[in-house]
XYZ file of C-alpha atoms in Angstrom:
340
model
C -0.047 -0.098 0.039
C 1.360 3.370 -0.881
C -0.789 5.606 1.105
C -3.392 6.222 3.878
C -7.050 5.365 3.307
C -10.250 4.210 5.221
C -10.937 0.463 6.253
C -13.183 -0.934 8.533
C -12.650 -2.262 12.108
C -15.116 -4.780 13.276
C -14.864 -6.388 16.787
C -16.982 -9.660 16.967
C -18.176 -11.523 20.146
C -18.589 -15.116 19.177
C -21.610 -15.421 21.585
C -23.564 -12.461 20.288
C -25.274 -11.635 17.041
C -24.506 -7.944 16.685
C -21.520 -6.726 14.879
C -19.652 -3.605 16.370
C -17.787 -1.486 14.000
C -15.673 1.630 13.434
C -13.359 3.049 10.705
C -9.709 2.801 11.072
C -6.776 4.034 8.933
C -4.158 1.876 7.000
C -0.814 3.760 6.480
C 2.013 2.093 4.667
C 3.401 0.820 7.836
C 0.958 0.536 10.662
C -2.749 -0.457 10.870
C -4.381 2.004 13.480
C -8.017 2.008 14.735
C -9.981 4.256 17.062
C -10.622 3.893 20.778
C -11.966 6.555 23.115
C -10.875 7.572 26.642
C -13.721 9.114 28.515
C -15.554 10.903 30.103
C -16.780 12.611 27.712
C -15.071 10.502 25.068
C -11.826 11.712 23.383
C -10.865 9.761 20.271
C -7.613 8.439 19.587
C -5.888 6.386 16.724
C -3.849 3.663 18.051
C -1.886 0.811 16.599
C -3.190 -2.782 17.384
C 0.045 -4.464 18.207
C 0.604 -8.240 18.505
C 4.244 -7.362 19.403
C 3.563 -5.509 22.675
C 1.073 -5.785 25.502
C 0.550 -2.284 26.978
C -1.714 0.707 26.223
C -0.255 3.922 25.884
C -1.224 7.467 24.382
C 0.125 10.903 23.967
C -0.647 13.315 26.667
C -0.602 17.245 27.130
C 2.391 16.580 29.255
C 4.665 15.685 26.170
C 6.539 18.326 24.632
C 8.665 16.118 22.312
C 8.356 17.063 18.623
C 6.816 13.779 17.754
C 3.781 14.769 20.071
C 3.313 18.142 18.289
C 1.635 16.461 15.307
C -0.671 14.162 17.510
C -3.792 14.264 19.271
C -3.164 14.574 22.783
C -5.043 13.279 25.893
C -6.594 16.276 27.826
C -6.818 14.770 31.281
C -8.394 17.897 32.730
C -11.599 17.187 30.658
C -12.381 13.541 31.636
C -14.083 13.141 35.084
C -13.230 9.575 35.139
C -9.338 10.426 34.831
C -7.274 9.157 37.789
C -3.542 9.771 37.866
C -0.849 7.775 39.759
C 2.852 8.566 40.705
C 4.040 5.622 38.736
C 6.498 6.086 35.761
C 7.456 3.919 33.049
C 9.702 3.693 29.904
C 8.988 1.709 26.602
C 10.950 0.979 23.500
C 9.262 -0.024 20.294
C 11.908 -0.650 18.014
C 12.497 2.467 16.385
C 10.214 4.346 18.782
C 10.314 5.045 22.489
C 8.226 6.746 25.064
C 8.323 7.785 28.738
C 5.738 8.888 30.913
C 3.559 7.955 33.823
C 0.527 5.768 34.608
C -3.343 6.702 35.132
C -6.589 5.127 35.083
C -9.592 6.046 33.023
C -12.506 4.298 30.946
C -11.506 2.980 27.627
C -13.779 1.968 24.848
C -13.111 -0.081 22.016
C -16.130 -0.017 19.700
C -18.977 -1.264 22.223
C -16.406 -2.956 24.346
C -15.699 -1.016 27.683
C -13.029 -1.346 30.355
C -13.750 0.767 33.172
C -10.964 2.138 35.452
C -8.344 0.592 33.090
C -4.917 1.579 33.783
C -2.793 2.950 30.765
C 0.436 5.075 30.072
C 0.574 8.656 29.219
C 3.577 9.974 27.505
C 5.773 12.891 28.681
C 8.425 12.218 26.106
C 8.227 10.217 22.721
C 10.935 9.540 19.972
C 10.305 8.176 16.379
C 13.006 7.890 13.923
C 10.449 7.023 11.216
C 8.515 10.157 11.694
C 5.110 8.694 11.466
C 2.299 10.193 13.615
C 0.403 7.740 15.748
C -1.367 8.703 18.886
C -0.998 5.376 20.896
C -0.415 1.668 20.878
C -2.809 -0.923 22.091
C -0.729 -4.209 22.684
C -2.269 -7.621 22.424
C 0.536 -9.849 23.512
C 0.902 -11.826 26.510
C 1.221 -9.589 29.693
C 4.752 -11.101 30.499
C 6.286 -8.706 28.144
C 4.525 -5.720 29.565
C 6.546 -2.750 30.320
C 4.247 -0.725 32.442
C 3.234 -3.494 34.615
C -0.733 -2.746 34.212
C -3.307 -5.286 33.624
C -3.905 -4.969 30.027
C -7.231 -4.084 28.445
C -7.548 -7.418 26.640
C -7.477 -9.267 29.916
C -9.826 -6.816 31.755
C -12.342 -7.466 28.979
C -11.940 -11.123 29.639
C -12.192 -10.726 33.487
C -15.067 -8.566 33.145
C -17.050 -11.025 30.874
C -17.218 -8.688 27.977
C -15.687 -11.282 25.494
C -16.344 -15.111 25.796
C -13.295 -16.532 24.331
C -9.577 -15.646 24.964
C -9.323 -15.136 21.235
C -8.598 -12.233 18.884
C -8.150 -12.215 15.172
C -7.216 -10.074 12.232
C -8.229 -9.592 8.596
C -5.924 -7.288 6.803
C -7.772 -6.353 3.332
C -5.694 -6.361 0.281
C -7.806 -3.234 -0.812
C -8.198 -0.125 1.426
C -11.687 0.668 0.306
C -12.774 -3.021 1.316
C -11.966 -2.625 4.917
C -9.622 -4.464 7.583
C -11.203 -6.064 10.437
C -9.818 -6.987 14.166
C -12.112 -9.507 16.184
C -12.423 -9.896 19.753
C -13.716 -13.035 21.344
C -14.360 -15.091 18.445
C -13.655 -15.729 14.617
C -15.731 -14.979 11.803
C -15.325 -17.623 9.171
C -16.645 -15.366 6.460
C -13.092 -13.641 6.242
C -11.192 -16.818 5.329
C -11.507 -19.926 3.114
C -10.384 -23.547 3.554
C -8.992 -24.767 6.835
C -7.767 -22.762 9.819
C -4.330 -24.515 10.603
C -3.204 -24.227 14.098
C 0.489 -23.445 14.959
C 1.763 -24.179 18.613
C 3.775 -21.375 20.151
C 7.552 -22.131 20.601
C 7.386 -20.867 24.068
C 4.148 -19.887 26.173
C 3.818 -15.825 26.525
C 5.467 -15.204 23.028
C 3.856 -15.082 19.776
C 6.694 -16.930 17.956
C 6.220 -20.114 16.038
C 8.771 -22.462 14.370
C 9.136 -22.222 10.580
C 10.305 -25.103 8.501
C 11.836 -23.429 5.624
C 11.576 -20.527 3.079
C 11.852 -21.689 -0.577
C 11.477 -20.413 -4.078
C 11.195 -22.691 -7.157
C 11.337 -25.806 -4.894
C 14.616 -24.756 -3.473
C 15.278 -23.713 0.015
C 16.547 -20.043 0.208
C 16.342 -19.368 3.795
C 15.671 -20.782 7.065
C 17.152 -24.266 5.789
C 17.444 -25.830 9.114
C 14.323 -24.400 10.680
C 13.859 -21.166 12.281
C 11.598 -18.853 14.533
C 9.204 -16.637 12.844
C 7.162 -13.816 14.890
C 3.704 -12.902 13.300
C 3.385 -9.061 13.785
C 0.551 -6.784 13.124
C 2.731 -3.754 13.500
C 5.352 -4.566 10.964
C 4.159 -4.133 7.413
C 7.143 -5.803 5.653
C 8.875 -9.168 5.947
C 12.040 -8.667 8.010
C 15.068 -11.177 8.407
C 18.911 -11.386 8.752
C 20.730 -9.004 6.486
C 22.619 -11.864 4.611
C 19.643 -13.892 3.768
C 17.587 -11.124 2.818
C 20.365 -9.810 0.415
C 20.551 -13.348 -1.227
C 16.833 -13.356 -1.729
C 16.990 -9.940 -3.262
C 19.808 -11.396 -5.655
C 17.643 -14.267 -6.548
C 14.737 -12.088 -7.491
C 17.004 -9.757 -9.343
C 16.659 -6.438 -7.643
C 18.700 -3.274 -8.226
C 19.755 -1.608 -4.730
C 19.223 2.050 -4.394
C 19.692 3.321 -1.013
C 17.902 1.353 1.492
C 15.398 0.178 -1.152
C 15.783 -2.769 -3.704
C 13.837 -2.167 -6.952
C 12.835 -4.367 -9.499
C 11.763 -3.592 -13.098
C 7.895 -3.067 -13.527
C 8.037 -5.460 -16.858
C 9.340 -8.609 -15.126
C 7.086 -8.363 -11.950
C 4.630 -10.943 -13.182
C 7.290 -13.321 -14.010
C 8.639 -13.493 -10.473
C 8.135 -16.660 -8.358
C 6.299 -17.115 -5.260
C 8.384 -17.218 -2.122
C 6.848 -19.946 -0.105
C 6.862 -19.888 3.674
C 6.440 -23.573 5.155
C 5.123 -23.232 8.936
C 4.154 -26.497 10.866
C 4.445 -28.487 7.596
C 1.752 -26.063 5.887
C 3.189 -24.272 2.634
C 2.040 -20.445 2.788
C 3.197 -19.023 -0.775
C 3.809 -15.291 -0.699
C 2.468 -14.129 -4.106
C 4.570 -11.882 -6.362
C 2.180 -8.842 -5.745
C 2.528 -9.399 -2.110
C 6.181 -8.646 -1.805
C 6.515 -6.038 -4.431
C 5.304 -2.392 -3.712
C 4.706 -0.040 -6.482
C 5.030 3.747 -5.576
C 3.348 6.769 -6.978
C 6.184 7.111 -9.459
C 5.526 3.647 -10.724
C 8.667 1.887 -9.301
C 8.317 -1.358 -7.725
C 10.458 -2.187 -4.847
C 10.456 -5.362 -2.555
C 8.907 -5.660 0.809
C 11.899 -7.758 2.126
C 13.949 -5.833 4.396
C 16.933 -6.537 6.846
C 15.808 -6.796 10.547
C 18.133 -4.481 12.492
C 17.664 -5.889 15.809
C 20.334 -8.078 16.743
C 19.096 -11.673 17.456
C 21.131 -14.545 17.889
C 19.188 -17.146 16.134
C 17.551 -16.846 12.701
C 14.197 -15.040 12.926
C 11.804 -13.700 10.420
C 9.156 -11.236 11.373
C 5.986 -11.738 9.007
C 4.153 -8.428 8.953
C 1.186 -7.066 7.016
C 2.617 -8.112 3.805
C 2.173 -11.799 4.871
C -1.155 -10.985 6.972
C -2.906 -9.474 3.914
C -2.603 -13.081 2.435
C -3.489 -14.876 5.577
C -6.206 -14.400 8.119
C -4.660 -14.760 11.415
C -6.140 -16.006 14.809
C -4.348 -15.620 18.211
C -5.660 -18.054 20.755
C -4.111 -17.220 24.175
C -6.260 -19.804 25.896
C -4.474 -22.557 24.117
C -1.028 -20.917 23.183
C -1.496 -21.043 19.386
C -1.708 -19.093 16.281
C -3.943 -20.027 13.419
C -3.574 -19.250 9.797
C -5.695 -19.697 6.929
C -6.121 -18.311 3.251
C -7.897 -14.929 3.529
C -10.804 -14.144 1.125
């Protein structure tokens, strides 16, 4: 995707017939959706992030340049706001945030968490210069930075959702709409079987990947490796040497930090196949090639700049736009199926 647009966010509870929906935006890098902090409601666009677990938003106390282009929470306008003396510090890869903890009522569609603890920024930094007003983490609580009871857990404890499950459908077309579901799965968004993959370790959304291949030849992850399914990352990230090797196999031309391929050969490129738990998940040509406003085509394969001792690949939106994903925390597994 090459710009911002509108998409539909739906939360479904499997024990209910109604559908709760809101509009969200899709940028080239992040999926963000609207939540409100009340009372009365103040609306924020937050990243729904499977790679973290905390809820945090920008505040009036933040004077960093990154905060100047964001909507900031006005604490004095909320009658249900309650501050604390606790502070926190969070690092999100190329972004970081420092601030303090507070309580208020948080609403996602019709799902409401009262007296929810969350973080308010006093300092923010982003090397990518991408504006967002907060992060709503959906990972396990053991990686929490601020130590609060996360909103997904509170919703479970309050009986607002019937199952410890959430799922993502990331549309291939912005106008069609992307969906996140809480408490159940809507089968209308995928076809075929939902293949379940056990987590390598309870509390981390990492799974074992068997191999990455192209034209029936293994091109990476030859002895098996780890894969992180991440809704916050738009691309496919891996070790530099292996990513560069794949770029050469595709026939790309490096230009700065990007790797370009001729528009005339795009349709002749082979699929990249990710084999996970014995199931092949082909990455189609159009999925790993981006066309910019000038008509130039670049690949969505990038080096993971975070130093990791073992081979790990991050499967971001590029992968998830092709495959519907389900996160079953109750059974410590991830489900994948062909998206419609």
